[in-house]
Amino acid sequence: MYRVRWWIAGIVARVVTLILFRGVEVTGSADHDGPRLIVANHFGGLVDAIVVIRALGGLPHIVAKSTLFSSLPLRLLLKLLGVVPVYRQADTSDTSQNTSSFDEVAKALKKGESVLIFPEGTVTDTQELQKVRTGAARMALRAVEIGVTNLEIVPLGITYEDKVSSRARVLVEIGDHITDADITSLPAGEPLTESHRELVEQLTEMIRSRLAAVAPDYGSLVRERTMMLAASIHVRSRMTKAFDEPAMSDLRAVAQQLALATDPGDDTRFAETGAYQLALSASGLEDHQIQPAPRTRDLARIAVRKALIVLVITPLALIGLVSNLIAILLVVAVGAFVKEPVSKGTARVIAGLVAFPLTWVAAALTTDPNYWWLAIALALVGLVFLVIGAAQVIDLFEAMTTWWAVRNHIALLPDLHDMRDEADRELRSILSARLD
């Protein structure tokens, strides 16, 4: 059952992330061949779990707060998916049931399976790692206690380009694993049990340190956006091909270095960068539109490629649009209704996981009984091609908009490029000071 869930969920997560994001970039290796306790930061609600499943290629056992098990239908579904409840002090005064939950996790690890936990214990919009709770360390020690060998704790950092936009990208960084050798070498020494308070605290700090190395740390959404914007200016300075995007891993690395090198209240460090951004806004342009500047042949190249793709997939994409129109409108409406960034993605996913299957079932019930499977297949495959086709059209529209904007403001480009060079020099200075 675990292997069946693993592969089916991996396929579903790939489809869902294809709909939610413009791209999912994964760096490092989870190496889930063996007992793996995966710890991840929790900035995106339910979307975080979908992203982790996409990065791993399958569904691990997931540790989730016990309040999700309050209703019988949801409880049965979560159990079927291999979700393990954990009882937080914030939700109940009786946490004794965690003993059985920890045992369940340890048994799964002993079978060589993977378990995912968000060790902060809550979801946040602050864009910095919250206090890491002791649950992950206690689960790992409980597994070692019952004889699990070759256990590894895998830190996994999730960075969203923009949690609100459905056209954003996401980066999954897999950090240095904590091996059972690392655990046994902790200064606290024997006994290796979850009741050893000092050992639990030391392992929790090790988990926090490894996770912090791959998780975003900006303090607020505004500061995160500021650092990512500045990082984009710096990284794009080395790019030469129009309409290309810098890798999320490069942006995250530079943005994090800039954040660590500057104080949140010290705006003077970004004076030239701010002046350049102000000039761009006043000109009605964006940095990616002028660096690298697109030429007519660049637009022609991308237009031909995108148009050919759209032409080929249009028939199935239209089937996908007709078959899933109600579900699509419902998901869009839910996304527009929810205002909090941390909840918007979760709301979209829940709405989609309910609306799309119901749409497919309705299509099957209104089709000849002998061909119900064909109706579902066409709706599902058509949805995938619809997402791909829509992405091509949007990319082409953005390319044409960029090309046209540059042509209409060509007289401004020399001054803007000079200001951009000054901004990049400023950013290089900040980064150099950080390295020194």
Short mmCIF file of C-alpha atoms in Angstrom, two decimals:
data_model
loop_
_atom_site.label_atom_id
_atom_site.label_comp_id
_atom_site.label_asym_id
_atom_site.label_seq_id
_atom_site.Cartn_x
_atom_site.Cartn_y
_atom_site.Cartn_z
CA MET A 1 0.00 0.00 0.00
CA TYR A 2 2.88 2.40 0.82
CA ARG A 3 4.49 1.92 -2.60
CA VAL A 4 1.16 2.29 -4.39
CA ARG A 5 0.43 5.53 -2.50
CA TRP A 6 3.98 6.70 -3.19
CA TRP A 7 3.81 6.51 -6.99
CA ILE A 8 0.20 7.64 -7.41
CA ALA A 9 0.74 10.67 -5.18
CA GLY A 10 3.94 11.50 -7.07
CA ILE A 11 2.01 11.68 -10.34
CA VAL A 12 -0.81 13.73 -8.78
CA ALA A 13 1.69 16.15 -7.18
CA ARG A 14 3.43 16.63 -10.52
CA VAL A 15 0.10 17.57 -12.15
CA VAL A 16 -0.90 19.87 -9.27
CA THR A 17 2.42 21.71 -9.24
CA LEU A 18 2.25 22.03 -13.02
CA ILE A 19 -1.00 23.93 -12.48
CA LEU A 20 0.18 25.94 -9.47
CA PHE A 21 3.68 26.95 -10.55
CA ARG A 22 5.62 28.03 -13.60
CA GLY A 23 8.45 25.78 -12.50
CA VAL A 24 9.69 23.60 -9.63
CA GLU A 25 13.47 23.58 -9.15
CA VAL A 26 15.06 20.91 -6.94
CA THR A 27 18.68 20.96 -5.79
CA GLY A 28 20.38 18.18 -3.85
CA SER A 29 19.20 14.61 -3.35
CA ALA A 30 16.73 13.29 -0.81
CA ASP A 31 18.03 9.73 -1.35
CA HIS A 32 14.84 8.18 0.01
CA ASP A 33 16.09 4.60 -0.37
CA GLY A 34 15.93 3.70 3.31
CA PRO A 35 14.52 5.15 6.53
CA ARG A 36 14.36 8.92 6.04
CA LEU A 37 12.88 11.51 8.38
CA ILE A 38 12.30 14.58 6.20
CA VAL A 39 12.11 17.96 7.96
CA ALA A 40 10.91 21.02 6.02
CA ASN A 41 10.12 24.67 6.68
CA HIS A 42 6.42 25.55 6.64
CA PHE A 43 5.69 28.84 4.84
CA GLY A 44 2.99 27.72 2.39
CA GLY A 45 0.39 25.66 4.23
CA LEU A 46 -0.90 22.58 2.42
CA VAL A 47 1.04 23.62 -0.69
CA ASP A 48 4.26 22.80 1.19
CA ALA A 49 3.26 19.13 1.40
CA ILE A 50 2.41 19.06 -2.33
CA VAL A 51 5.78 20.61 -3.17
CA VAL A 52 7.66 18.10 -1.00
CA ILE A 53 5.83 15.18 -2.64
CA ARG A 54 6.72 16.62 -6.05
CA ALA A 55 10.38 16.97 -5.06
CA LEU A 56 10.57 13.43 -3.65
CA GLY A 57 8.55 11.87 -6.45
CA GLY A 58 6.18 10.18 -4.02
CA LEU A 59 4.13 10.35 -0.83
CA PRO A 60 5.92 9.80 2.48
CA HIS A 61 4.03 9.36 5.73
CA ILE A 62 3.14 12.90 6.85
CA VAL A 63 2.99 14.05 10.46
CA ALA A 64 0.11 16.53 10.83
CA LYS A 65 -1.68 18.26 13.69
CA SER A 66 -4.38 16.19 15.34
CA THR A 67 -7.10 18.82 14.77
CA LEU A 68 -7.23 17.75 11.11
CA PHE A 69 -8.61 14.40 12.28
CA SER A 70 -11.67 15.95 13.96
CA SER A 71 -14.23 14.76 11.37
CA LEU A 72 -14.73 11.08 10.53
CA PRO A 73 -14.56 11.37 6.69
CA LEU A 74 -11.35 13.43 6.82
CA ARG A 75 -9.89 11.12 9.46
CA LEU A 76 -10.47 8.07 7.25
CA LEU A 77 -8.96 9.84 4.23
CA LEU A 78 -5.87 10.95 6.17
CA LYS A 79 -5.33 7.45 7.53
CA LEU A 80 -5.63 6.03 4.01
CA LEU A 81 -2.92 8.50 2.91
CA GLY A 82 -0.64 7.44 5.75
CA VAL A 83 -0.91 10.68 7.73
CA VAL A 84 0.11 10.41 11.39
CA PRO A 85 -1.53 12.74 13.97
CA VAL A 86 0.58 14.67 16.44
CA TYR A 87 -0.97 16.27 19.51
CA ARG A 88 0.35 19.81 20.08
CA GLN A 89 0.14 21.61 23.41
CA ALA A 90 -1.48 24.50 21.54
CA ASP A 91 -4.40 22.22 20.63
CA THR A 92 -4.83 19.98 23.68
CA SER A 93 -3.65 19.68 27.27
CA ASP A 94 -3.35 15.89 26.86
CA THR A 95 -0.36 15.06 24.70
CA SER A 96 0.03 11.50 25.97
CA GLN A 97 -1.34 10.12 22.69
CA ASN A 98 1.89 11.27 21.03
CA THR A 99 3.50 8.08 22.36
CA SER A 100 1.48 5.95 19.95
CA SER A 101 2.09 8.45 17.13
CA PHE A 102 5.84 8.37 17.71
CA ASP A 103 5.72 4.57 17.74
CA GLU A 104 3.83 4.61 14.44
CA VAL A 105 6.51 6.84 12.89
CA ALA A 106 9.29 4.63 14.27
CA LYS A 107 7.66 1.50 12.82
CA ALA A 108 7.36 3.15 9.40
CA LEU A 109 11.04 4.11 9.52
CA LYS A 110 11.95 0.57 10.53
CA LYS A 111 10.29 -0.66 7.33
CA GLY A 112 12.63 1.63 5.38
CA GLU A 113 9.89 4.15 4.58
CA SER A 114 10.05 7.97 4.60
CA VAL A 115 8.28 10.30 7.02
CA LEU A 116 7.72 14.05 6.56
CA ILE A 117 7.37 16.47 9.44
CA PHE A 118 7.23 20.27 9.58
CA PRO A 119 9.19 20.74 12.84
CA GLU A 120 8.10 24.34 13.43
CA GLY A 121 4.67 22.95 14.27
CA THR A 122 2.83 25.80 12.56
CA VAL A 123 2.65 27.72 9.29
CA THR A 124 3.83 31.32 9.08
CA ASP A 125 4.12 34.29 6.70
CA THR A 126 7.13 35.84 8.46
CA GLN A 127 9.68 34.31 6.05
CA GLU A 128 12.03 33.19 8.78
CA LEU A 129 12.33 29.83 10.50
CA GLN A 130 10.25 29.70 13.65
CA LYS A 131 11.26 27.81 16.79
CA VAL A 132 11.92 24.18 15.87
CA ARG A 133 9.99 21.90 18.20
CA THR A 134 11.42 18.74 19.73
CA GLY A 135 9.04 16.35 17.95
CA ALA A 136 11.35 15.51 15.03
CA ALA A 137 14.30 14.77 17.35
CA ARG A 138 12.16 12.62 19.63
CA MET A 139 10.81 10.66 16.65
CA ALA A 140 14.33 10.04 15.34
CA LEU A 141 15.57 8.91 18.76
CA ARG A 142 12.55 6.68 19.22
CA ALA A 143 13.36 5.02 15.89
CA VAL A 144 16.98 4.47 16.93
CA GLU A 145 15.74 3.09 20.24
CA ILE A 146 13.69 0.34 18.56
CA GLY A 147 16.60 -0.66 16.34
CA VAL A 148 16.23 1.36 13.14
CA THR A 149 19.58 1.42 11.31
CA ASN A 150 20.84 3.70 8.52
CA LEU A 151 18.40 6.39 9.61
CA GLU A 152 18.93 9.81 8.04
CA ILE A 153 17.24 13.11 8.83
CA VAL A 154 16.86 15.10 5.60
CA PRO A 155 16.51 18.92 5.86
CA LEU A 156 14.45 20.37 3.03
CA GLY A 157 14.09 24.12 2.44
CA ILE A 158 11.20 25.54 0.40
CA THR A 159 11.48 29.00 -1.18
CA TYR A 160 8.57 30.53 -3.09
CA GLU A 161 9.25 33.18 -5.72
CA ASP A 162 5.80 34.58 -4.88
CA LYS A 163 3.26 32.71 -2.74
CA VAL A 164 0.32 34.65 -4.16
CA SER A 165 0.91 34.46 -7.92
CA SER A 166 -0.03 31.28 -9.78
CA ARG A 167 2.73 32.06 -12.30
CA ALA A 168 5.53 31.96 -9.75
CA ARG A 169 8.29 29.39 -9.29
CA VAL A 170 9.34 27.37 -6.26
CA LEU A 171 12.75 26.13 -5.15
CA VAL A 172 13.33 23.01 -3.06
CA GLU A 173 16.81 22.79 -1.54
CA ILE A 174 17.84 19.52 0.08
CA GLY A 175 20.55 20.12 2.66
CA ASP A 176 23.17 18.02 4.41
CA HIS A 177 21.66 14.86 5.90
CA ILE A 178 21.95 14.07 9.59
CA THR A 179 23.04 10.43 9.80
CA ASP A 180 22.69 7.98 12.66
CA ALA A 181 26.46 8.38 13.11
CA ASP A 182 25.90 12.12 13.70
CA ILE A 183 23.27 11.27 16.31
CA THR A 184 25.42 8.76 18.19
CA SER A 185 28.34 11.22 18.24
CA LEU A 186 26.38 13.94 20.06
CA PRO A 187 28.09 14.98 23.34
CA ALA A 188 25.17 13.82 25.48
CA GLY A 189 26.06 10.23 24.66
CA GLU A 190 24.08 7.28 25.97
CA PRO A 191 21.27 6.42 26.35
CA LEU A 192 19.88 7.05 22.85
CA THR A 193 16.24 7.44 23.87
CA GLU A 194 13.62 10.13 23.39
CA SER A 195 13.43 10.54 27.17
CA HIS A 196 17.05 11.79 27.28
CA ARG A 197 16.23 15.50 27.53
CA GLU A 198 19.74 16.83 26.84
CA LEU A 199 20.13 14.60 23.79
CA VAL A 200 16.72 15.68 22.45
CA GLU A 201 17.71 19.34 22.78
CA GLN A 202 21.06 18.81 21.08
CA LEU A 203 19.52 16.89 18.17
CA THR A 204 16.79 19.52 17.85
CA GLU A 205 19.46 22.23 17.56
CA MET A 206 21.27 20.18 14.92
CA ILE A 207 18.02 19.84 12.96
CA ARG A 208 17.37 23.57 13.28
CA SER A 209 20.87 24.41 12.09
CA ARG A 210 20.75 22.11 9.03
CA LEU A 211 17.24 23.29 8.10
CA ALA A 212 18.17 26.97 8.56
CA ALA A 213 20.97 26.52 6.02
CA VAL A 214 18.44 25.79 3.24
CA ALA A 215 15.34 27.68 4.43
CA PRO A 216 14.61 31.37 3.65
CA ASP A 217 15.47 33.79 6.45
CA TYR A 218 14.30 37.35 5.78
CA GLY A 219 12.02 38.28 8.67
CA SER A 220 9.10 39.55 6.59
CA LEU A 221 7.48 39.24 3.19
CA VAL A 222 8.46 42.81 2.29
CA ARG A 223 12.13 42.22 3.09
CA GLU A 224 12.05 38.93 1.18
CA ARG A 225 10.64 40.62 -1.93
CA THR A 226 13.20 43.43 -1.62
CA MET A 227 16.13 41.01 -1.36
CA MET A 228 14.87 38.81 -4.21
CA LEU A 229 14.41 41.88 -6.43
CA ALA A 230 17.93 43.08 -5.68
CA ALA A 231 19.28 39.57 -6.27
CA SER A 232 17.58 39.47 -9.65
CA ILE A 233 19.39 42.67 -10.70
CA HIS A 234 22.74 41.19 -9.70
CA VAL A 235 22.21 37.75 -11.24
CA ARG A 236 20.74 39.09 -14.48
CA SER A 237 23.83 41.24 -15.00
CA ARG A 238 25.67 38.08 -16.06
CA MET A 239 22.92 36.88 -18.43
CA THR A 240 23.13 37.40 -22.19
CA LYS A 241 20.11 35.57 -23.63
CA ALA A 242 16.80 37.47 -23.80
CA PHE A 243 13.68 35.94 -22.22
CA ASP A 244 15.74 33.52 -20.10
CA GLU A 245 15.14 33.36 -16.35
CA PRO A 246 17.82 33.11 -13.66
CA ALA A 247 17.79 29.90 -11.65
CA MET A 248 15.85 30.11 -8.41
CA SER A 249 18.81 28.61 -6.57
CA ASP A 250 21.04 31.48 -7.77
CA LEU A 251 18.47 34.09 -6.77
CA ARG A 252 17.94 32.54 -3.34
CA ALA A 253 21.67 32.32 -2.63
CA VAL A 254 22.30 35.98 -3.52
CA ALA A 255 19.14 37.24 -1.79
CA GLN A 256 20.05 35.41 1.41
CA GLN A 257 23.58 36.82 1.34
CA LEU A 258 22.21 40.35 0.87
CA ALA A 259 19.78 39.86 3.77
CA LEU A 260 22.54 38.62 6.07
CA ALA A 261 24.84 41.48 5.06
CA THR A 262 22.36 44.29 5.81
CA ASP A 263 20.23 45.37 8.75
CA PRO A 264 16.44 45.49 8.14
CA GLY A 265 16.29 49.22 8.91
CA ASP A 266 19.39 50.28 6.95
CA ASP A 267 17.91 51.51 3.66
CA THR A 268 21.02 53.52 2.79
CA ARG A 269 22.85 50.36 1.72
CA PHE A 270 20.47 50.07 -1.25
CA ALA A 271 20.38 53.73 -2.33
CA GLU A 272 21.51 53.14 -5.93
CA THR A 273 19.34 50.04 -6.24
CA GLY A 274 16.33 51.99 -4.98
CA ALA A 275 17.02 54.86 -7.37
CA TYR A 276 17.20 52.42 -10.28
CA GLN A 277 13.92 50.77 -9.28
CA LEU A 278 12.27 54.18 -8.98
CA ALA A 279 13.50 55.10 -12.47
CA LEU A 280 12.17 51.83 -13.85
CA SER A 281 8.75 52.43 -12.28
CA ALA A 282 8.64 55.98 -13.62
CA SER A 283 9.51 54.66 -17.09
CA GLY A 284 6.90 51.91 -17.00
CA LEU A 285 9.57 49.21 -17.39
CA GLU A 286 10.88 46.26 -15.38
CA ASP A 287 14.44 45.04 -15.00
CA HIS A 288 13.88 41.77 -16.89
CA GLN A 289 12.70 43.81 -19.89
CA ILE A 290 16.00 45.60 -20.39
CA GLN A 291 18.57 43.06 -19.16
CA PRO A 292 19.16 41.29 -21.44
CA ALA A 293 17.37 43.60 -23.89
CA PRO A 294 15.27 41.62 -26.42
CA ARG A 295 15.88 41.96 -30.14
CA THR A 296 13.35 41.36 -32.91
CA ARG A 297 14.97 38.05 -33.81
CA ASP A 298 14.72 36.95 -30.16
CA LEU A 299 10.99 37.61 -30.24
CA ALA A 300 10.62 35.82 -33.58
CA ARG A 301 12.45 32.77 -32.21
CA ILE A 302 10.27 32.45 -29.13
CA ALA A 303 7.08 33.27 -31.08
CA VAL A 304 7.64 30.47 -33.59
CA ARG A 305 8.41 27.92 -30.89
CA LYS A 306 5.45 28.85 -28.69
CA ALA A 307 3.04 29.06 -31.63
CA LEU A 308 3.97 25.58 -32.84
CA ILE A 309 3.42 24.09 -29.39
CA VAL A 310 0.03 25.80 -29.04
CA LEU A 311 -1.01 24.70 -32.52
CA VAL A 312 -0.24 21.05 -31.78
CA ILE A 313 -1.96 20.85 -28.39
CA THR A 314 -4.96 23.14 -29.02
CA PRO A 315 -7.53 20.34 -29.70
CA LEU A 316 -6.87 18.58 -26.39
CA ALA A 317 -6.51 21.89 -24.57
CA LEU A 318 -9.99 22.95 -25.73
CA ILE A 319 -11.39 19.64 -24.50
CA GLY A 320 -9.69 20.30 -21.17
CA LEU A 321 -11.17 23.80 -20.99
CA VAL A 322 -14.73 22.65 -21.70
CA SER A 323 -14.51 19.64 -19.40
CA ASN A 324 -13.03 21.51 -16.45
CA LEU A 325 -14.42 25.03 -16.86
CA ILE A 326 -16.62 24.98 -13.74
CA ALA A 327 -13.81 23.62 -11.57
CA ILE A 328 -11.35 26.17 -12.96
CA LEU A 329 -13.71 29.07 -12.25
CA LEU A 330 -14.29 27.76 -8.71
CA VAL A 331 -10.56 27.56 -7.96
CA VAL A 332 -10.01 31.07 -9.37
CA ALA A 333 -12.88 32.42 -7.26
CA VAL A 334 -11.56 30.80 -4.09
CA GLY A 335 -8.07 32.19 -4.76
CA ALA A 336 -9.51 35.68 -5.23
CA PHE A 337 -11.61 35.42 -2.06
CA VAL A 338 -8.77 34.42 0.29
CA LYS A 339 -6.48 37.36 1.07
CA GLU A 340 -3.75 35.95 3.36
CA PRO A 341 -0.72 34.79 1.31
CA VAL A 342 -0.13 31.81 3.58
CA SER A 343 -3.72 30.58 3.10
CA LYS A 344 -4.25 31.42 -0.57
CA GLY A 345 -2.32 28.43 -1.94
CA THR A 346 -3.91 26.04 0.56
CA ALA A 347 -7.38 27.25 -0.39
CA ARG A 348 -6.65 26.78 -4.10
CA VAL A 349 -5.34 23.25 -3.57
CA ILE A 350 -8.28 22.16 -1.42
CA ALA A 351 -10.76 23.68 -3.86
CA GLY A 352 -9.02 21.97 -6.77
CA LEU A 353 -8.77 18.57 -5.06
CA VAL A 354 -12.52 18.70 -4.47
CA ALA A 355 -13.79 20.46 -7.60
CA PHE A 356 -11.82 18.67 -10.31
CA PRO A 357 -12.59 15.06 -9.23
CA LEU A 358 -16.27 15.97 -8.83
CA THR A 359 -16.22 17.46 -12.34
CA TRP A 360 -14.70 14.27 -13.74
CA VAL A 361 -17.24 12.10 -11.92
CA ALA A 362 -20.07 14.26 -13.32
CA ALA A 363 -18.62 13.89 -16.81
CA ALA A 364 -18.48 10.12 -16.38
CA LEU A 365 -22.09 9.92 -15.13
CA THR A 366 -23.38 11.89 -18.11
CA THR A 367 -21.49 9.75 -20.62
CA ASP A 368 -22.34 6.39 -22.13
CA PRO A 369 -21.61 3.81 -19.36
CA ASN A 370 -19.30 1.97 -21.73
CA TYR A 371 -17.08 5.02 -22.17
CA TRP A 372 -17.03 6.63 -18.71
CA TRP A 373 -13.30 5.97 -18.43
CA LEU A 374 -12.71 7.83 -21.70
CA ALA A 375 -14.56 10.90 -20.40
CA ILE A 376 -12.38 11.01 -17.28
CA ALA A 377 -9.18 10.42 -19.26
CA LEU A 378 -9.99 13.19 -21.74
CA ALA A 379 -10.85 15.61 -18.93
CA LEU A 380 -7.62 14.85 -17.06
CA VAL A 381 -5.30 14.81 -20.08
CA GLY A 382 -7.07 17.84 -21.52
CA LEU A 383 -6.47 19.73 -18.26
CA VAL A 384 -2.74 19.02 -18.44
CA PHE A 385 -2.56 20.22 -22.05
CA LEU A 386 -4.69 23.25 -21.17
CA VAL A 387 -2.19 24.27 -18.49
CA ILE A 388 0.74 23.74 -20.88
CA GLY A 389 -1.00 25.68 -23.66
CA ALA A 390 -2.00 28.53 -21.36
CA ALA A 391 1.60 28.80 -20.14
CA GLN A 392 2.84 29.05 -23.74
CA VAL A 393 0.32 31.78 -24.58
CA ILE A 394 1.18 33.75 -21.44
CA ASP A 395 4.91 33.42 -22.13
CA LEU A 396 4.41 34.64 -25.70
CA PHE A 397 2.25 37.56 -24.56
CA GLU A 398 4.87 38.56 -21.96
CA ALA A 399 7.64 38.32 -24.58
CA MET A 400 5.69 40.53 -27.01
CA THR A 401 4.92 43.00 -24.21
CA THR A 402 8.58 43.15 -23.25
CA TRP A 403 9.74 43.68 -26.83
CA TRP A 404 7.14 46.40 -27.43
CA ALA A 405 7.90 48.18 -24.14
CA VAL A 406 11.61 48.31 -24.94
CA ARG A 407 10.99 49.65 -28.46
CA ASN A 408 8.71 52.38 -27.10
CA HIS A 409 11.25 53.47 -24.48
CA ILE A 410 14.47 52.99 -26.43
CA ALA A 411 15.60 56.57 -25.75
CA LEU A 412 15.59 55.84 -21.99
CA LEU A 413 17.74 52.73 -22.20
CA PRO A 414 21.23 54.36 -22.03
CA ASP A 415 20.40 56.22 -18.80
CA LEU A 416 18.67 53.20 -17.31
CA HIS A 417 21.61 50.94 -18.13
CA ASP A 418 23.97 53.42 -16.45
CA MET A 419 21.80 53.44 -13.33
CA ARG A 420 21.61 49.67 -13.47
CA ASP A 421 25.39 49.38 -13.56
CA GLU A 422 25.59 51.62 -10.49
CA ALA A 423 23.03 49.46 -8.68
CA ASP A 424 24.92 46.28 -9.53
CA ARG A 425 28.20 47.80 -8.32
CA GLU A 426 26.45 48.65 -5.06
CA LEU A 427 25.17 45.09 -4.70
CA ARG A 428 28.60 43.64 -5.50
CA SER A 429 30.07 45.87 -2.79
CA ILE A 430 27.56 44.59 -0.23
CA LEU A 431 28.25 40.98 -1.18
CA SER A 432 32.02 41.48 -1.12
CA ALA A 433 31.84 43.02 2.35
CA ARG A 434 29.80 40.04 3.47
CA LEU A 435 32.42 37.58 2.18
CA ASP A 436 35.24 39.57 3.80
#
